[in-house]
Short mmCIF file of C-alpha atoms in Angstrom, two decimals:
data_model
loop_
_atom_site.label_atom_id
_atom_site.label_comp_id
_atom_site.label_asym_id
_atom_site.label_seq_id
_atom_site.Cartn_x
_atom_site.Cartn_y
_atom_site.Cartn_z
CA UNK Q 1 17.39 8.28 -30.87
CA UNK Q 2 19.13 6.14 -28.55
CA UNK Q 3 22.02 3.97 -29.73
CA UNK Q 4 25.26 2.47 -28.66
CA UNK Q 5 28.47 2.03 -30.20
CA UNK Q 6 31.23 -0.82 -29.35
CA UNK Q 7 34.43 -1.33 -30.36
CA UNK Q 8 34.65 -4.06 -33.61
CA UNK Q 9 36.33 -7.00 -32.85
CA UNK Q 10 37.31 -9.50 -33.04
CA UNK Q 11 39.56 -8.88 -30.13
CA UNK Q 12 42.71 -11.93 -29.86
CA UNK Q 13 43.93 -11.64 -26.42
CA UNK Q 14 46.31 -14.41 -24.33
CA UNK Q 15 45.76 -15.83 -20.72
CA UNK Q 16 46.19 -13.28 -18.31
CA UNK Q 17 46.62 -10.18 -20.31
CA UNK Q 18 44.40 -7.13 -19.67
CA UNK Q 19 40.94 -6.55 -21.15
CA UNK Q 20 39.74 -3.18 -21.95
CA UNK Q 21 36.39 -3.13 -24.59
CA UNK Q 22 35.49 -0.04 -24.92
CA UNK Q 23 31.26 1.57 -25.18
CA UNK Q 24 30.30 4.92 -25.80
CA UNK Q 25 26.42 5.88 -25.99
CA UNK Q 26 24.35 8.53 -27.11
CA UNK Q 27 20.86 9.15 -25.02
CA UNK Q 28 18.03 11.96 -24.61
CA UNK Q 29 17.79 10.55 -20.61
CA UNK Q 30 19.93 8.66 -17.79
CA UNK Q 31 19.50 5.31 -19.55
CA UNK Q 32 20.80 2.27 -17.35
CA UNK Q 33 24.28 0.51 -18.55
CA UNK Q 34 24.65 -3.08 -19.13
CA UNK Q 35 27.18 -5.38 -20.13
CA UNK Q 36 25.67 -8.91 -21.66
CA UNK Q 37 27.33 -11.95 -22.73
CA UNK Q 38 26.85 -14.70 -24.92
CA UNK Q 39 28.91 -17.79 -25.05
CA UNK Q 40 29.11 -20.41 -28.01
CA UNK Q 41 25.59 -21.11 -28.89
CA UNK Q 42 23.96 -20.18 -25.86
CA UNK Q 43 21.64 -16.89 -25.07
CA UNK Q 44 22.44 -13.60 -23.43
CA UNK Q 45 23.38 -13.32 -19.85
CA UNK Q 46 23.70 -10.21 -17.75
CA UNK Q 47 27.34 -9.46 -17.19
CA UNK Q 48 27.02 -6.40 -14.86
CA UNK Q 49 24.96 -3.54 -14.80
CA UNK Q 50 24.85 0.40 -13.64
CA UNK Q 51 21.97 2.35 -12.86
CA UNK Q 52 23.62 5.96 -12.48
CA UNK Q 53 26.13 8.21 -13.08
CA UNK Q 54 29.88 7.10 -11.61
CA UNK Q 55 28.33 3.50 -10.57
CA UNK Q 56 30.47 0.63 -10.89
CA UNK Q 57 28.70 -2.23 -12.24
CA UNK Q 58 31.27 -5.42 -11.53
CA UNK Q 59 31.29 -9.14 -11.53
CA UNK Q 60 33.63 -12.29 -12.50
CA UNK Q 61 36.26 -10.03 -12.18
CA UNK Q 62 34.78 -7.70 -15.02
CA UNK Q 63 33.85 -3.76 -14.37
CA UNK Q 64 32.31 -1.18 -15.92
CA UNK Q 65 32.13 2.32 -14.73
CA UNK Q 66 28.97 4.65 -15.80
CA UNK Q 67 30.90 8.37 -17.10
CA UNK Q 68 28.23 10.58 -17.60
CA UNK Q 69 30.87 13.31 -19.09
CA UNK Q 70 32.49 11.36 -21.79
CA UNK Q 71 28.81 9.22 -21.94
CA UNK Q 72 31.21 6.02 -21.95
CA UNK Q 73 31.01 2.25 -20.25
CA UNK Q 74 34.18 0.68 -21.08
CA UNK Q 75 34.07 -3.05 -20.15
CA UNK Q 76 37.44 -4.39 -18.49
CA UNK Q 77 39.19 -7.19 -16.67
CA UNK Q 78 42.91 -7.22 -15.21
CA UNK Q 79 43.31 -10.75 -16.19
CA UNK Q 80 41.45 -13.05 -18.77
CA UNK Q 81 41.14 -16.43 -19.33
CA UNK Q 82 40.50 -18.67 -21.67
CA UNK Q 83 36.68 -19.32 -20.52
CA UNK Q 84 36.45 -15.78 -21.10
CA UNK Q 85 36.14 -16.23 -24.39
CA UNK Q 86 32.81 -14.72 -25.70
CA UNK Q 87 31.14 -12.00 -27.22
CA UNK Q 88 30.34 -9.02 -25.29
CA UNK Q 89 27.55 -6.86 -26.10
CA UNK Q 90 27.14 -3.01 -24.33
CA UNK Q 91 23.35 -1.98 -24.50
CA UNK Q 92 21.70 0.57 -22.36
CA UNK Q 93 17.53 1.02 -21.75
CA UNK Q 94 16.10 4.63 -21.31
CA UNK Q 95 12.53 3.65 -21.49
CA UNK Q 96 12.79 -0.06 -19.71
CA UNK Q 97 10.54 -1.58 -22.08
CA UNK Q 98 13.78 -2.89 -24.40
CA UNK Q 99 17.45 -2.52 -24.29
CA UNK Q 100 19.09 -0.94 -27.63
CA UNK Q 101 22.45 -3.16 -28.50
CA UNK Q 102 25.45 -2.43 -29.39
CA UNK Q 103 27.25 -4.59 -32.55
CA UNK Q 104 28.65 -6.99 -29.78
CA UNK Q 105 32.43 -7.75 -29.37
CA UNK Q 106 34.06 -11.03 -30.03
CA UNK Q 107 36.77 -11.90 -27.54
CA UNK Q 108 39.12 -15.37 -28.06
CA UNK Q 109 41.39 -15.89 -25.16
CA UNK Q 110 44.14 -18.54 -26.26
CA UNK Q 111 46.71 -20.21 -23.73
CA UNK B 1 11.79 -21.44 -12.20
CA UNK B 2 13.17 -22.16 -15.73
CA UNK B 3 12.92 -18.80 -16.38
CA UNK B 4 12.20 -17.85 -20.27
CA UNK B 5 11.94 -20.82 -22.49
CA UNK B 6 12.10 -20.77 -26.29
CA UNK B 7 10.65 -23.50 -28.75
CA UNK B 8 11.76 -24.42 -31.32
CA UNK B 9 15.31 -24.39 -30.74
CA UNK B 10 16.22 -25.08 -34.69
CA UNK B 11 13.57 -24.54 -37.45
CA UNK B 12 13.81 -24.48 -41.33
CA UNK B 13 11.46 -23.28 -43.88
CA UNK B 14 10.33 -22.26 -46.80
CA UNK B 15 9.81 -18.89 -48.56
CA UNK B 16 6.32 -18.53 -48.44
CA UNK B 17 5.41 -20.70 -45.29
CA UNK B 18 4.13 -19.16 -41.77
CA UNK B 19 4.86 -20.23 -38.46
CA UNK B 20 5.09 -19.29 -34.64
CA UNK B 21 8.06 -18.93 -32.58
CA UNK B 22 7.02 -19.91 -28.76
CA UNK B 23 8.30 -17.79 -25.59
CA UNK B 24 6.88 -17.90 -22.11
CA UNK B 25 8.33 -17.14 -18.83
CA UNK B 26 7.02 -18.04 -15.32
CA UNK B 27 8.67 -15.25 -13.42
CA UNK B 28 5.56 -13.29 -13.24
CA UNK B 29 7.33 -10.74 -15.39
CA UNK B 30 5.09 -7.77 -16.75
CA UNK B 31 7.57 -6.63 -19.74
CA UNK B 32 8.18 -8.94 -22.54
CA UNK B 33 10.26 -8.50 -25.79
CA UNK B 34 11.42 -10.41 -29.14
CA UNK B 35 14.76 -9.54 -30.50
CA UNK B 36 16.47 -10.90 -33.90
CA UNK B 37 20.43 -11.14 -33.84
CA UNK B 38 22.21 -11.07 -37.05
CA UNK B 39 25.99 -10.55 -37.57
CA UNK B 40 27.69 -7.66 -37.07
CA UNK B 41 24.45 -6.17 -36.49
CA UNK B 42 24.08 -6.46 -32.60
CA UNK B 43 19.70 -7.49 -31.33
CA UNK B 44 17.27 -5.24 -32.71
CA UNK B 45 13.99 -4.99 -31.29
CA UNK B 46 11.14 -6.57 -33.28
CA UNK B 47 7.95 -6.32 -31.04
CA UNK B 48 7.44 -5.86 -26.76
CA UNK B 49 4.93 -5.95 -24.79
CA UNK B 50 4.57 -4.41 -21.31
CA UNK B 51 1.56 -6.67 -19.85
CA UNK B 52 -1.61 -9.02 -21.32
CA UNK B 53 -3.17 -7.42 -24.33
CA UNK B 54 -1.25 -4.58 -24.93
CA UNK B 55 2.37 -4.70 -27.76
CA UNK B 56 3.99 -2.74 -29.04
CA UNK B 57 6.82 -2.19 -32.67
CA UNK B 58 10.19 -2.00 -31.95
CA UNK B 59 12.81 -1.23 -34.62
CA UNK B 60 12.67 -4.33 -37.10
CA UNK B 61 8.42 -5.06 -37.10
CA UNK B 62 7.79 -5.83 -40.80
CA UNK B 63 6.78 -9.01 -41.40
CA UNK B 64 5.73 -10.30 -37.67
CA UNK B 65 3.42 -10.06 -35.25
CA UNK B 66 2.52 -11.02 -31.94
CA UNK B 67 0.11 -10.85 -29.35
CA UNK B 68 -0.04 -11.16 -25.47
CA UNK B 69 -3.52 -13.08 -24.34
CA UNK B 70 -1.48 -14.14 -20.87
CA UNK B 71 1.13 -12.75 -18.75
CA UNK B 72 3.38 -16.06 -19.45
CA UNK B 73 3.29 -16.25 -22.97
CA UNK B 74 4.33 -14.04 -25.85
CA UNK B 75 4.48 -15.76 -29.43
CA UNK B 76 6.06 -14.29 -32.63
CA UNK B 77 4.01 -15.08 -35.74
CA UNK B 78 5.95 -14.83 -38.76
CA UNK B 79 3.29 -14.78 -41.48
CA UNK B 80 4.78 -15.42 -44.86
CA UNK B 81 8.51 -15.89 -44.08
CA UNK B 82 11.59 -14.55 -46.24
CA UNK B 83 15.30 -15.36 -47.05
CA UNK B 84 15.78 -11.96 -45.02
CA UNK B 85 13.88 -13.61 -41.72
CA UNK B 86 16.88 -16.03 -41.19
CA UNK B 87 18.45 -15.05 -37.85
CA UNK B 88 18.47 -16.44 -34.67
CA UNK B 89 15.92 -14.77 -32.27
CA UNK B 90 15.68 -14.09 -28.47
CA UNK B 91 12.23 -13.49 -26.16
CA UNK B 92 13.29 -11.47 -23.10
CA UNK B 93 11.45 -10.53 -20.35
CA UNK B 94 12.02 -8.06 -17.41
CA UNK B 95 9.69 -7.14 -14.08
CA UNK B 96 7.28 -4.22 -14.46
CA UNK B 97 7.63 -0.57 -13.26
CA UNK B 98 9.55 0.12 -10.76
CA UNK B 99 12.35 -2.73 -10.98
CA UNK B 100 15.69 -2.61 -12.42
CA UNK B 101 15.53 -2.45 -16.28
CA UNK B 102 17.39 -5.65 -16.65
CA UNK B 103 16.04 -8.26 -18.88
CA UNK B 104 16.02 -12.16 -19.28
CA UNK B 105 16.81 -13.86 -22.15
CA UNK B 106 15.47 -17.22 -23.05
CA UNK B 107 18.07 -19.34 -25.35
CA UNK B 108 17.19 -18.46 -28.69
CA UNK B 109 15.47 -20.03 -31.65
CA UNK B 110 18.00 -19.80 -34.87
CA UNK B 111 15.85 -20.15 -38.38
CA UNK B 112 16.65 -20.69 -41.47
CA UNK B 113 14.13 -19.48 -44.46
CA UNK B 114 15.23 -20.96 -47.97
#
């Protein structure tokens, strides 16, 4: 079946450095590519998203790029900061009735 | 809009006891879906529905169930709840055929089961 697999965190990064999370996913289609996020005690919220092969998904400075040869969405950002802090959770959706997860990465940006 | 909305936000009970976790959305979305999120384990599906009287399992089904009598609302029943039922769930919802497969999350409901 479909799954996803992130990189464990949790991932200790200071202001300004680069942020590279890495995704890889396994699927029987051309699933669509999301990035979510979830800050302290709130819900998901759609990070960025990509619909096909080579499409950049990007927002708040974040990208992704959809690699249909290595089957990768690596999640990154030139600079963070400390809002940044989060966890980050890859998931992809073959059928659109549900999105399958990844474990979720936790990122803490310090000063 | 205010989108999906969850109630309760915080619940405790007992072994034993049943109850039923509230979602509804007024975005006129078709798709609906309940996830649990437990750590280090990512969401996992529990139940969706893709329109009024029709749902469906997902991955994690034992122990709930749900039903769809309206577009709006989609309610999680847990029937005799267990230690292993603590986790914080999410309702989702997403347009119907057609639209991007993006989904909306309400803001959770986090239970506790002693």
């Amino acid at each position: 079946g479909d799954s996803v697999t992130q990189m464990e965190g949790p991932v200790t990064l200071s202001e300004e450095a680069c942020l590279t999370i890495n995704c890889t996913y396994t699927a029987t289609g051309y699933p669509s590519l999301f990035w979510y996020v979830q800050y302290p005690g709130e819900g998901l919220q759609l990070l960025l998203k990509a619909t096909k092969a080579d499409d950049k998904g990007s927002n708040k400075g974040f990208e992704a790029t959809y690699r249909k040869e290595t089957t990768s969405f690596h999640l990154e950002k030139g600079s963070v900061q400390v809002s940044d802090s989060a966890v980050y959770f890859c998931a992809l959706s073959d059928s659109g009735y549900a999105l399958n997860f990844g474990k979720g990465t936790s990122l803490l940006v310090t000063p | 809009n205010a989108g999906v909305t969850q109630t309760p936000k915080f619940q405790v009970l007992k072994t034993g006891q049943s109850m039923t976790l509230q979602c509804a959305q007024d975005m006129n979305h078709e798709y609906m879906s309940w996830y649990r999120q437990d750590p280090g384990m990512g969401l996992r599906l529990i139940h969706y529905s893709v329109g009024a009287g029709i749902t469906d399992q997902g991955e994690v089904p034992n122990g709930y169930n749900v039903s769809r009598s309206t577009t709006e609302d989609f309610p999680l029943r847990l029937l005799s709840a267990a230690p292993s039922q603590t986790s914080v769930y999410f309702c989702a919802s997403r347009p119907g055929q057609g639209a991007s497969y993006e989904q909306y999350f309400g803001p959770g409901t986090r239970l506790t089961v002693t």
